Tab-separated table of C-alpha atoms in Angstrom:
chain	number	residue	atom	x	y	z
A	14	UNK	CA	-101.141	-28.335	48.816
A	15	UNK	CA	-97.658	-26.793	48.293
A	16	UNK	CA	-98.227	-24.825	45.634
A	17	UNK	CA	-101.151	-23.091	47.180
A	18	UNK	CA	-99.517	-23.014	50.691
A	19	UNK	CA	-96.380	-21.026	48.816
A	20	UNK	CA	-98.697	-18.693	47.166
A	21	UNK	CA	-100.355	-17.521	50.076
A	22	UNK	CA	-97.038	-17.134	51.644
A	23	UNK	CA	-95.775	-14.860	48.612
A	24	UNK	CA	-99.642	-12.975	48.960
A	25	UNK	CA	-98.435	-11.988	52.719
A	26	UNK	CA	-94.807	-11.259	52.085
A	27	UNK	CA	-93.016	-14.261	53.280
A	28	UNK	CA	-91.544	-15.470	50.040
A	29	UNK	CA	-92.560	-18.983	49.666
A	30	UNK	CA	-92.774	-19.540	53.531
A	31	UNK	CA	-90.834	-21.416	56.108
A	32	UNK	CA	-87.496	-22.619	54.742
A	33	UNK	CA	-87.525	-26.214	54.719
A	34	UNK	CA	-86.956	-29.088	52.198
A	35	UNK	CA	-89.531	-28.405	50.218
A	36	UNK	CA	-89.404	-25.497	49.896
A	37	UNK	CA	-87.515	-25.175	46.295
A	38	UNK	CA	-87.976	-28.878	45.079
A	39	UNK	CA	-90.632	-27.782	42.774
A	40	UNK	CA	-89.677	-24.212	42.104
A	41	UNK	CA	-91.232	-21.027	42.478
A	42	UNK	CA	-93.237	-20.483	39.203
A	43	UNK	CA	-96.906	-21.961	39.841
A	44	UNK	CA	-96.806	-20.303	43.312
A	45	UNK	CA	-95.915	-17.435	41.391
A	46	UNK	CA	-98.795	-17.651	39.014
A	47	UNK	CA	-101.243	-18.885	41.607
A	48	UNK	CA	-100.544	-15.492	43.584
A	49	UNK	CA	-101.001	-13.568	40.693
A	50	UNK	CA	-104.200	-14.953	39.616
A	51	UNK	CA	-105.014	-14.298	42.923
A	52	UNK	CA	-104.157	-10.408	43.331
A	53	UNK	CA	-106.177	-9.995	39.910
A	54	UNK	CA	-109.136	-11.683	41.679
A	55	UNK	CA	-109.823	-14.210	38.613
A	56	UNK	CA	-111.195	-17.413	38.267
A	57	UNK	CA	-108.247	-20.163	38.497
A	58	UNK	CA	-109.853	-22.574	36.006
A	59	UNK	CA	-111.168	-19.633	33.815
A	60	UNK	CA	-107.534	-17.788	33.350
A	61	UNK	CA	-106.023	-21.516	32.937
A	62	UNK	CA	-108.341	-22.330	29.834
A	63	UNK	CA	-108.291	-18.694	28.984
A	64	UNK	CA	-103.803	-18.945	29.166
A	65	UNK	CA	-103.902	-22.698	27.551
A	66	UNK	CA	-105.950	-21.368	24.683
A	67	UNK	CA	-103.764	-18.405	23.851
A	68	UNK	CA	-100.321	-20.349	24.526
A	69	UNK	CA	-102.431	-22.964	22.001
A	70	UNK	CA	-103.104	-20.259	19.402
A	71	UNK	CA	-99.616	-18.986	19.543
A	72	UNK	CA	-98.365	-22.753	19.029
A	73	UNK	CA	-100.954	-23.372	15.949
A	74	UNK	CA	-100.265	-20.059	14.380
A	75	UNK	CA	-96.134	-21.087	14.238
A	76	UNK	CA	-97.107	-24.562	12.480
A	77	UNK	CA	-99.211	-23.328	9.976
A	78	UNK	CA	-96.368	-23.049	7.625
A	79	UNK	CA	-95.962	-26.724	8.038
A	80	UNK	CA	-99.742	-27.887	7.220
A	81	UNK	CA	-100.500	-27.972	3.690
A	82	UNK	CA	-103.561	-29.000	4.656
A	83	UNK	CA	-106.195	-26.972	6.776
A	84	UNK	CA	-108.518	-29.914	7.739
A	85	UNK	CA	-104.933	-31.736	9.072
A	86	UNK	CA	-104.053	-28.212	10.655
A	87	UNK	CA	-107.648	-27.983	12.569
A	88	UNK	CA	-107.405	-31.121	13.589
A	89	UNK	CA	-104.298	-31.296	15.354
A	90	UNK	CA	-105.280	-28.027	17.440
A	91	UNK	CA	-108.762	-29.421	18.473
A	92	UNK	CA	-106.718	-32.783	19.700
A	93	UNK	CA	-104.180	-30.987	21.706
A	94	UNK	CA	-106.727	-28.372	22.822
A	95	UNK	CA	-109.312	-31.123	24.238
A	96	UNK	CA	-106.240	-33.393	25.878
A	97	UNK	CA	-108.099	-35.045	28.449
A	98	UNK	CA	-105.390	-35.394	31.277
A	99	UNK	CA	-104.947	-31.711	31.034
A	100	UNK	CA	-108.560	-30.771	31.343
A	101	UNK	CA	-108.928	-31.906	35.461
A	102	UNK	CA	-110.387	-29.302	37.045
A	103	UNK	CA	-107.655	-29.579	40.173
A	104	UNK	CA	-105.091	-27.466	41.005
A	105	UNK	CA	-102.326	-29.337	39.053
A	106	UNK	CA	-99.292	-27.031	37.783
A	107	UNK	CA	-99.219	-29.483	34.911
A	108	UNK	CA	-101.856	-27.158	33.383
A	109	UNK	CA	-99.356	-24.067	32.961
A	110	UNK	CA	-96.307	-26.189	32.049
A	111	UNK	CA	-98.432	-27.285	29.240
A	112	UNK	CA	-99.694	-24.092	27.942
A	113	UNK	CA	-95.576	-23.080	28.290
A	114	UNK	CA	-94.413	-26.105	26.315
A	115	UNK	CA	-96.839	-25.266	23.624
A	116	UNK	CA	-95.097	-21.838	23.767
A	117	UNK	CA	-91.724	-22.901	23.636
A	118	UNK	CA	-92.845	-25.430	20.864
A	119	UNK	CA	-93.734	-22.485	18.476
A	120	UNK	CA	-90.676	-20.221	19.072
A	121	UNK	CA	-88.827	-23.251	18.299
A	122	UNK	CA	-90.939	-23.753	14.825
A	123	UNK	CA	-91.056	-19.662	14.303
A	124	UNK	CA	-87.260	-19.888	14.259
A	125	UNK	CA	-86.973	-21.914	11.260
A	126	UNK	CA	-90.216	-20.127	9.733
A	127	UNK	CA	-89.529	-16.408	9.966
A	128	UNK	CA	-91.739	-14.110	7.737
A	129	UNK	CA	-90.198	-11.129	6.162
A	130	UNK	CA	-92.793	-9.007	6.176
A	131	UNK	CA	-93.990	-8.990	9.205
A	132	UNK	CA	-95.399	-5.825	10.987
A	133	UNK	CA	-93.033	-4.409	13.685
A	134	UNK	CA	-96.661	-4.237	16.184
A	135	UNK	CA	-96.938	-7.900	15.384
A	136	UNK	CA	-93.396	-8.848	16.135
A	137	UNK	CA	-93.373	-6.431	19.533
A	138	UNK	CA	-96.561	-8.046	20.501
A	139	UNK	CA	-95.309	-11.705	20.132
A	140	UNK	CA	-92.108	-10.818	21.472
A	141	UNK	CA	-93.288	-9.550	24.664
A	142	UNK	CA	-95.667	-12.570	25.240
A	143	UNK	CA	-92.781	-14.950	24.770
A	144	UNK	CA	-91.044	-12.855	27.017
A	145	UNK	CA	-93.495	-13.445	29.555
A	146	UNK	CA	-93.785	-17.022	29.332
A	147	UNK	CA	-90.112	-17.669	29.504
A	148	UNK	CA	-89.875	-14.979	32.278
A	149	UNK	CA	-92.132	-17.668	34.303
């Protein structure tokens, strides 16, 4: 109910609302993101799977190096993709601190992992997505 109270309050203009003691416990980044799914008039569970499948992509493409085997490699995305506490159907910001982890996850196994080669379009694209996670 906070979340969703804060992001209407950033969709009028008011920040997050009314100061009071609540109103930076959590921090502003699922208001944030609520607002903005908002504005762009999209589906909340639709962009969540849609975000949670890229941010799981991203995460899956960085331990590839790691997997020797593809089966083993499959496997572990299809288990983290179908996690059944993430998949509620509620407004929980659980859901996008997931998809983030995953995220920071793979920049942390990229690091360690860095290809040569690697197109400079490829490496603009992937760092301006990690931008934008971390930026949330």
């Amino acid at each position: 109910m906070l979340f969703s109270q804060q992001a209407l309050s950033l969709i009028n203009g008011d920040w997050l609302g009314k100061y009071t003691s609540l109103t930076l416990c959590k921090g502003p980044t699922y208001p944030f993101f609520l607002s903005l799914i908002h504005l762009l008039k999209l589906p909340y569970l639709g962009t969540m799977a849609a975000f949670r499948c890229i941010c799981l992509g991203y995460l899956l493409f960085c331990c590839r190096p790691y997997f020797r085997n593809l089966w083993a490699w499959l496997l572990l995305g299809l288990i983290i993709l179908f996690d059944p506490i993430e998949i509620a159907g509620r407004l929980l910001r659980n859901d996008l601190y997931f998809s983030l982890t995953c995220v920071f996850i793979g920049v942390l196994l990229r690091t360690f992992n860095k290809a040569e080669n690697q197109p400079r379009l490829f490496t603009a694209i992937e760092s301006a997505f990690v931008g934008l996670c971390f930026g949330m």
